[in-house]
PDB file of N, CA and C in Angstrom:
ATOM      1  N   ALA F   1     172.259  41.769  -7.332  1.00 59.00           N
ATOM      2  CA  ALA F   1     170.941  41.348  -7.796  1.00 59.00           C
ATOM      3  C   ALA F   1     170.291  42.492  -8.558  1.00 59.00           C
ATOM      4  N   LYS F   2     169.606  42.171  -9.589  1.00 69.00           N
ATOM      5  CA  LYS F   2     168.948  43.207 -10.384  1.00 69.00           C
ATOM      6  C   LYS F   2     167.863  43.875  -9.563  1.00 69.00           C
ATOM      7  N   GLY F   3     167.855  45.194  -9.598  1.00 73.00           N
ATOM      8  CA  GLY F   3     166.853  45.948  -8.882  1.00 73.00           C
ATOM      9  C   GLY F   3     167.152  46.154  -7.413  1.00 73.00           C
ATOM     10  N   ASP F   4     168.243  45.584  -6.926  1.00 78.00           N
ATOM     11  CA  ASP F   4     168.614  45.741  -5.519  1.00 78.00           C
ATOM     12  C   ASP F   4     169.538  46.941  -5.403  1.00 78.00           C
ATOM     13  N   SER F   5     169.012  48.035  -4.904  1.00 87.00           N
ATOM     14  CA  SER F   5     169.777  49.281  -4.868  1.00 87.00           C
ATOM     15  C   SER F   5     170.861  49.273  -3.786  1.00 87.00           C
ATOM     16  N   ARG F   6     170.836  48.302  -2.903  1.00 89.00           N
ATOM     17  CA  ARG F   6     171.864  48.248  -1.855  1.00 89.00           C
ATOM     18  C   ARG F   6     173.246  48.017  -2.450  1.00 89.00           C
ATOM     19  N   PHE F   7     173.321  47.354  -3.576  1.00 89.00           N
ATOM     20  CA  PHE F   7     174.600  47.012  -4.191  1.00 89.00           C
ATOM     21  C   PHE F   7     174.877  47.886  -5.414  1.00 89.00           C
ATOM     22  N   ARG F   8     174.467  49.137  -5.359  1.00 90.00           N
ATOM     23  CA  ARG F   8     174.626  50.058  -6.480  1.00 90.00           C
ATOM     24  C   ARG F   8     176.051  50.591  -6.616  1.00 90.00           C
ATOM     25  N   ASP F   9     176.780  50.659  -5.515  1.00 91.00           N
ATOM     26  CA  ASP F   9     178.148  51.192  -5.529  1.00 91.00           C
ATOM     27  C   ASP F   9     179.016  50.358  -6.481  1.00 91.00           C
ATOM     28  N   PRO F  10     179.790  51.002  -7.355  1.00 93.00           N
ATOM     29  CA  PRO F  10     180.632  50.263  -8.310  1.00 93.00           C
ATOM     30  C   PRO F  10     181.647  49.331  -7.638  1.00 93.00           C
ATOM     31  N   ALA F  11     182.006  49.606  -6.412  1.00 93.00           N
ATOM     32  CA  ALA F  11     182.984  48.757  -5.717  1.00 93.00           C
ATOM     33  C   ALA F  11     182.483  47.329  -5.546  1.00 93.00           C
ATOM     34  N   TRP F  12     181.172  47.136  -5.533  1.00 91.00           N
ATOM     35  CA  TRP F  12     180.634  45.787  -5.408  1.00 91.00           C
ATOM     36  C   TRP F  12     180.988  44.936  -6.618  1.00 91.00           C
ATOM     37  N   LYS F  13     181.264  45.553  -7.742  1.00 91.00           N
ATOM     38  CA  LYS F  13     181.645  44.813  -8.949  1.00 91.00           C
ATOM     39  C   LYS F  13     183.135  44.887  -9.223  1.00 91.00           C
ATOM     40  N   GLN F  14     183.791  45.960  -8.819  1.00 94.00           N
ATOM     41  CA  GLN F  14     185.197  46.168  -9.151  1.00 94.00           C
ATOM     42  C   GLN F  14     186.147  45.474  -8.184  1.00 94.00           C
ATOM     43  N   SER F  15     185.827  45.444  -6.932  1.00 94.00           N
ATOM     44  CA  SER F  15     186.705  44.861  -5.925  1.00 94.00           C
ATOM     45  C   SER F  15     186.418  43.370  -5.779  1.00 94.00           C
ATOM     46  N   TRP F  16     187.473  42.564  -5.841  1.00 95.00           N
ATOM     47  CA  TRP F  16     187.269  41.117  -5.708  1.00 95.00           C
ATOM     48  C   TRP F  16     186.707  40.774  -4.332  1.00 95.00           C
ATOM     49  N   LEU F  17     187.116  41.483  -3.298  1.00 94.00           N
ATOM     50  CA  LEU F  17     186.641  41.193  -1.946  1.00 94.00           C
ATOM     51  C   LEU F  17     185.154  41.497  -1.806  1.00 94.00           C
ATOM     52  N   PHE F  18     184.751  42.681  -2.228  1.00 94.00           N
ATOM     53  CA  PHE F  18     183.338  43.039  -2.116  1.00 94.00           C
ATOM     54  C   PHE F  18     182.468  42.202  -3.052  1.00 94.00           C
ATOM     55  N   ARG F  19     183.005  41.835  -4.209  1.00 94.00           N
ATOM     56  CA  ARG F  19     182.258  40.974  -5.132  1.00 94.00           C
ATOM     57  C   ARG F  19     181.991  39.612  -4.492  1.00 94.00           C
ATOM     58  N   ARG F  20     183.018  39.054  -3.822  1.00 96.00           N
ATOM     59  CA  ARG F  20     182.859  37.760  -3.143  1.00 96.00           C
ATOM     60  C   ARG F  20     181.873  37.858  -1.984  1.00 96.00           C
ATOM     61  N   ILE F  21     181.933  38.945  -1.235  1.00 95.00           N
ATOM     62  CA  ILE F  21     180.993  39.140  -0.127  1.00 95.00           C
ATOM     63  C   ILE F  21     179.569  39.204  -0.670  1.00 95.00           C
ATOM     64  N   CYS F  22     179.378  39.945  -1.739  1.00 92.00           N
ATOM     65  CA  CYS F  22     178.050  40.084  -2.338  1.00 92.00           C
ATOM     66  C   CYS F  22     177.564  38.737  -2.890  1.00 92.00           C
ATOM     67  N   GLN F  23     178.423  38.029  -3.607  1.00 93.00           N
ATOM     68  CA  GLN F  23     178.047  36.735  -4.159  1.00 93.00           C
ATOM     69  C   GLN F  23     177.702  35.735  -3.065  1.00 93.00           C
ATOM     70  N   GLY F  24     178.485  35.745  -1.997  1.00 95.00           N
ATOM     71  CA  GLY F  24     178.210  34.850  -0.881  1.00 95.00           C
ATOM     72  C   GLY F  24     176.872  35.147  -0.233  1.00 95.00           C
ATOM     73  N   TYR F  25     176.616  36.427  -0.001  1.00 94.00           N
ATOM     74  CA  TYR F  25     175.344  36.829   0.600  1.00 94.00           C
ATOM     75  C   TYR F  25     174.174  36.432  -0.296  1.00 94.00           C
ATOM     76  N   LEU F  26     174.278  36.710  -1.591  1.00 92.00           N
ATOM     77  CA  LEU F  26     173.179  36.393  -2.493  1.00 92.00           C
ATOM     78  C   LEU F  26     172.969  34.887  -2.622  1.00 92.00           C
ATOM     79  N   SER F  27     174.052  34.106  -2.621  1.00 95.00           N
ATOM     80  CA  SER F  27     173.936  32.647  -2.687  1.00 95.00           C
ATOM     81  C   SER F  27     173.265  32.089  -1.444  1.00 95.00           C
ATOM     82  N   ILE F  28     173.703  32.555  -0.292  1.00 96.00           N
ATOM     83  CA  ILE F  28     173.106  32.095   0.959  1.00 96.00           C
ATOM     84  C   ILE F  28     171.638  32.508   1.037  1.00 96.00           C
ATOM     85  N   SER F  29     171.342  33.725   0.587  1.00 95.00           N
ATOM     86  CA  SER F  29     169.952  34.201   0.594  1.00 95.00           C
ATOM     87  C   SER F  29     169.066  33.322  -0.281  1.00 95.00           C
ATOM     88  N   ASP F  30     169.548  33.007  -1.475  1.00 94.00           N
ATOM     89  CA  ASP F  30     168.775  32.141  -2.365  1.00 94.00           C
ATOM     90  C   ASP F  30     168.556  30.761  -1.744  1.00 94.00           C
ATOM     91  N   PHE F  31     169.594  30.224  -1.117  1.00 96.00           N
ATOM     92  CA  PHE F  31     169.509  28.905  -0.490  1.00 96.00           C
ATOM     93  C   PHE F  31     168.501  28.915   0.662  1.00 96.00           C
ATOM     94  N   VAL F  32     168.575  29.921   1.506  1.00 95.00           N
ATOM     95  CA  VAL F  32     167.667  29.997   2.663  1.00 95.00           C
ATOM     96  C   VAL F  32     166.227  30.205   2.201  1.00 95.00           C
ATOM     97  N   ARG F  33     166.033  31.029   1.191  1.00 94.00           N
ATOM     98  CA  ARG F  33     164.667  31.225   0.682  1.00 94.00           C
ATOM     99  C   ARG F  33     164.121  29.938   0.060  1.00 94.00           C
ATOM    100  N   ALA F  34     164.988  29.181  -0.611  1.00 93.00           N
ATOM    101  CA  ALA F  34     164.559  27.900  -1.169  1.00 93.00           C
ATOM    102  C   ALA F  34     164.201  26.921  -0.051  1.00 93.00           C
ATOM    103  N   LEU F  35     164.963  26.926   1.032  1.00 92.00           N
ATOM    104  CA  LEU F  35     164.630  26.073   2.177  1.00 92.00           C
ATOM    105  C   LEU F  35     163.284  26.464   2.784  1.00 92.00           C
ATOM    106  N   ALA F  36     163.013  27.745   2.836  1.00 91.00           N
ATOM    107  CA  ALA F  36     161.745  28.215   3.403  1.00 91.00           C
ATOM    108  C   ALA F  36     160.569  27.842   2.509  1.00 91.00           C
ATOM    109  N   ASP F  37     160.800  27.655   1.228  1.00 90.00           N
ATOM    110  CA  ASP F  37     159.728  27.270   0.311  1.00 90.00           C
ATOM    111  C   ASP F  37     159.456  25.765   0.334  1.00 90.00           C
ATOM    112  N   GLU F  38     160.374  24.987   0.874  1.00 84.00           N
ATOM    113  CA  GLU F  38     160.254  23.536   0.887  1.00 84.00           C
ATOM    114  C   GLU F  38     159.092  22.999   1.727  1.00 84.00           C
ATOM    115  N   PRO F  39     158.925  23.461   2.963  1.00 80.00           N
ATOM    116  CA  PRO F  39     157.901  22.833   3.811  1.00 80.00           C
ATOM    117  C   PRO F  39     156.502  22.951   3.214  1.00 80.00           C
ATOM    118  N   ASP F  40     155.718  21.932   3.484  1.00 87.00           N
ATOM    119  CA  ASP F  40     154.335  21.927   3.019  1.00 87.00           C
ATOM    120  C   ASP F  40     153.487  22.628   4.074  1.00 87.00           C
ATOM    121  N   LEU F  41     153.367  23.939   3.922  1.00 88.00           N
ATOM    122  CA  LEU F  41     152.636  24.752   4.893  1.00 88.00           C
ATOM    123  C   LEU F  41     151.386  25.332   4.266  1.00 88.00           C
ATOM    124  N   GLU F  42     150.466  25.708   5.137  1.00 92.00           N
ATOM    125  CA  GLU F  42     149.304  26.429   4.640  1.00 92.00           C
ATOM    126  C   GLU F  42     149.761  27.811   4.167  1.00 92.00           C
ATOM    127  N   TRP F  43     148.934  28.450   3.368  1.00 92.00           N
ATOM    128  CA  TRP F  43     149.313  29.715   2.747  1.00 92.00           C
ATOM    129  C   TRP F  43     149.722  30.758   3.784  1.00 92.00           C
ATOM    130  N   ALA F  44     148.925  30.947   4.843  1.00 93.00           N
ATOM    131  CA  ALA F  44     149.208  31.979   5.845  1.00 93.00           C
ATOM    132  C   ALA F  44     150.525  31.689   6.573  1.00 93.00           C
ATOM    133  N   ASP F  45     150.756  30.429   6.915  1.00 93.00           N
ATOM    134  CA  ASP F  45     152.007  30.065   7.590  1.00 93.00           C
ATOM    135  C   ASP F  45     153.212  30.259   6.671  1.00 93.00           C
ATOM    136  N   HIS F  46     153.027  29.930   5.399  1.00 93.00           N
ATOM    137  CA  HIS F  46     154.109  30.126   4.426  1.00 93.00           C
ATOM    138  C   HIS F  46     154.451  31.603   4.286  1.00 93.00           C
ATOM    139  N   GLU F  47     153.443  32.454   4.239  1.00 94.00           N
ATOM    140  CA  GLU F  47     153.664  33.899   4.124  1.00 94.00           C
ATOM    141  C   GLU F  47     154.370  34.454   5.357  1.00 94.00           C
ATOM    142  N   ARG F  48     153.984  33.972   6.540  1.00 95.00           N
ATOM    143  CA  ARG F  48     154.650  34.411   7.774  1.00 95.00           C
ATOM    144  C   ARG F  48     156.109  33.976   7.777  1.00 95.00           C
ATOM    145  N   LEU F  49     156.365  32.734   7.392  1.00 94.00           N
ATOM    146  CA  LEU F  49     157.739  32.231   7.335  1.00 94.00           C
ATOM    147  C   LEU F  49     158.561  33.028   6.331  1.00 94.00           C
ATOM    148  N   ALA F  50     157.994  33.312   5.165  1.00 94.00           N
ATOM    149  CA  ALA F  50     158.700  34.087   4.147  1.00 94.00           C
ATOM    150  C   ALA F  50     159.020  35.487   4.654  1.00 94.00           C
ATOM    151  N   LEU F  51     158.099  36.100   5.382  1.00 96.00           N
ATOM    152  CA  LEU F  51     158.333  37.426   5.933  1.00 96.00           C
ATOM    153  C   LEU F  51     159.475  37.411   6.945  1.00 96.00           C
ATOM    154  N   VAL F  52     159.473  36.433   7.825  1.00 97.00           N
ATOM    155  CA  VAL F  52     160.532  36.322   8.834  1.00 97.00           C
ATOM    156  C   VAL F  52     161.880  36.076   8.168  1.00 97.00           C
ATOM    157  N   VAL F  53     161.924  35.171   7.207  1.00 96.00           N
ATOM    158  CA  VAL F  53     163.175  34.866   6.507  1.00 96.00           C
ATOM    159  C   VAL F  53     163.690  36.097   5.778  1.00 96.00           C
ATOM    160  N   ASP F  54     162.821  36.792   5.080  1.00 95.00           N
ATOM    161  CA  ASP F  54     163.240  37.998   4.355  1.00 95.00           C
ATOM    162  C   ASP F  54     163.756  39.073   5.305  1.00 95.00           C
ATOM    163  N   ASN F  55     163.091  39.251   6.438  1.00 97.00           N
ATOM    164  CA  ASN F  55     163.546  40.253   7.412  1.00 97.00           C
ATOM    165  C   ASN F  55     164.913  39.902   7.986  1.00 97.00           C
ATOM    166  N   ILE F  56     165.124  38.642   8.297  1.00 97.00           N
ATOM    167  CA  ILE F  56     166.424  38.213   8.833  1.00 97.00           C
ATOM    168  C   ILE F  56     167.514  38.374   7.786  1.00 97.00           C
ATOM    169  N   LEU F  57     167.234  37.968   6.562  1.00 96.00           N
ATOM    170  CA  LEU F  57     168.235  38.097   5.501  1.00 96.00           C
ATOM    171  C   LEU F  57     168.554  39.569   5.217  1.00 96.00           C
ATOM    172  N   ASP F  58     167.540  40.406   5.220  1.00 95.00           N
ATOM    173  CA  ASP F  58     167.781  41.841   5.011  1.00 95.00           C
ATOM    174  C   ASP F  58     168.602  42.434   6.150  1.00 95.00           C
ATOM    175  N   ALA F  59     168.351  41.979   7.362  1.00 96.00           N
ATOM    176  CA  ALA F  59     169.109  42.489   8.511  1.00 96.00           C
ATOM    177  C   ALA F  59     170.571  42.050   8.457  1.00 96.00           C
ATOM    178  N   LEU F  60     170.834  40.898   7.866  1.00 96.00           N
ATOM    179  CA  LEU F  60     172.199  40.374   7.793  1.00 96.00           C
ATOM    180  C   LEU F  60     172.930  40.766   6.511  1.00 96.00           C
ATOM    181  N   ALA F  61     172.339  41.622   5.709  1.00 95.00           N
ATOM    182  CA  ALA F  61     172.968  42.048   4.448  1.00 95.00           C
ATOM    183  C   ALA F  61     174.304  42.730   4.727  1.00 95.00           C
ATOM    184  N   PRO F  62     175.298  42.489   3.890  1.00 96.00           N
ATOM    185  CA  PRO F  62     176.609  43.109   4.104  1.00 96.00           C
ATOM    186  C   PRO F  62     176.586  44.629   4.021  1.00 96.00           C
ATOM    187  N   THR F  63     175.573  45.185   3.419  1.00 94.00           N
ATOM    188  CA  THR F  63     175.480  46.646   3.342  1.00 94.00           C
ATOM    189  C   THR F  63     175.112  47.269   4.680  1.00 94.00           C
ATOM    190  N   ASN F  64     174.683  46.479   5.624  1.00 95.00           N
ATOM    191  CA  ASN F  64     174.292  46.986   6.940  1.00 95.00           C
ATOM    192  C   ASN F  64     175.448  47.096   7.914  1.00 95.00           C
ATOM    193  N   PHE F  65     176.613  46.615   7.532  1.00 96.00           N
ATOM    194  CA  PHE F  65     177.756  46.594   8.437  1.00 96.00           C
ATOM    195  C   PHE F  65     178.898  47.419   7.858  1.00 96.00           C
ATOM    196  N   PRO F  66     179.494  48.296   8.641  1.00 95.00           N
ATOM    197  CA  PRO F  66     180.548  49.177   8.124  1.00 95.00           C
ATOM    198  C   PRO F  66     181.748  48.447   7.526  1.00 95.00           C
ATOM    199  N   LEU F  67     182.138  47.324   8.079  1.00 94.00           N
ATOM    200  CA  LEU F  67     183.313  46.615   7.563  1.00 94.00           C
ATOM    201  C   LEU F  67     183.078  45.943   6.215  1.00 94.00           C
ATOM    202  N   THR F  68     181.826  45.706   5.870  1.00 93.00           N
ATOM    203  CA  THR F  68     181.521  45.033   4.599  1.00 93.00           C
ATOM    204  C   THR F  68     180.718  45.927   3.653  1.00 93.00           C
ATOM    205  N   ASN F  69     180.799  47.229   3.841  1.00 93.00           N
ATOM    206  CA  ASN F  69     180.090  48.160   2.974  1.00 93.00           C
ATOM    207  C   ASN F  69     181.089  49.146   2.375  1.00 93.00           C
ATOM    208  N   PRO F  70     181.333  49.067   1.065  1.00 93.00           N
ATOM    209  CA  PRO F  70     182.318  49.957   0.444  1.00 93.00           C
ATOM    210  C   PRO F  70     181.924  51.429   0.497  1.00 93.00           C
ATOM    211  N   THR F  71     180.651  51.736   0.554  1.00 91.00           N
ATOM    212  CA  THR F  71     180.221  53.128   0.635  1.00 91.00           C
ATOM    213  C   THR F  71     180.667  53.747   1.955  1.00 91.00           C
ATOM    214  N   VAL F  72     180.623  52.986   3.016  1.00 92.00           N
ATOM    215  CA  VAL F  72     181.081  53.467   4.317  1.00 92.00           C
ATOM    216  C   VAL F  72     182.596  53.677   4.301  1.00 92.00           C
ATOM    217  N   TRP F  73     183.318  52.807   3.632  1.00 90.00           N
ATOM    218  CA  TRP F  73     184.785  52.919   3.543  1.00 90.00           C
ATOM    219  C   TRP F  73     185.175  54.226   2.862  1.00 90.00           C
ATOM    220  N   LYS F  74     184.389  54.635   1.864  1.00 86.00           N
ATOM    221  CA  LYS F  74     184.717  55.858   1.126  1.00 86.00           C
ATOM    222  C   LYS F  74     184.457  57.053   2.005  1.00 86.00           C
TER     223      LYS F  74
END
C-alpha cells in the first residue's frame, strides 16, 4: 500500500510468497473495512468501530509475525 512503511522491504515485491501474503492481507483489510462502513451507525459509533477494526487489522499484519516478515528472515 502506498505510504505504508511496513512493506518497505524489497522482498515484499520480489518474492512471490511475500507478495501473495501482502496482497492477501491488503485485500482482506479492504474487505473488512468496507464491511465496517456498511452499517448505518451514528458518527461516534462508526468512529469507535473503525478504530477497533483498524487496531485488529494492524495487529494481524504479516509484518508482526516472524514467519511472514522478510526483514526478520534476513
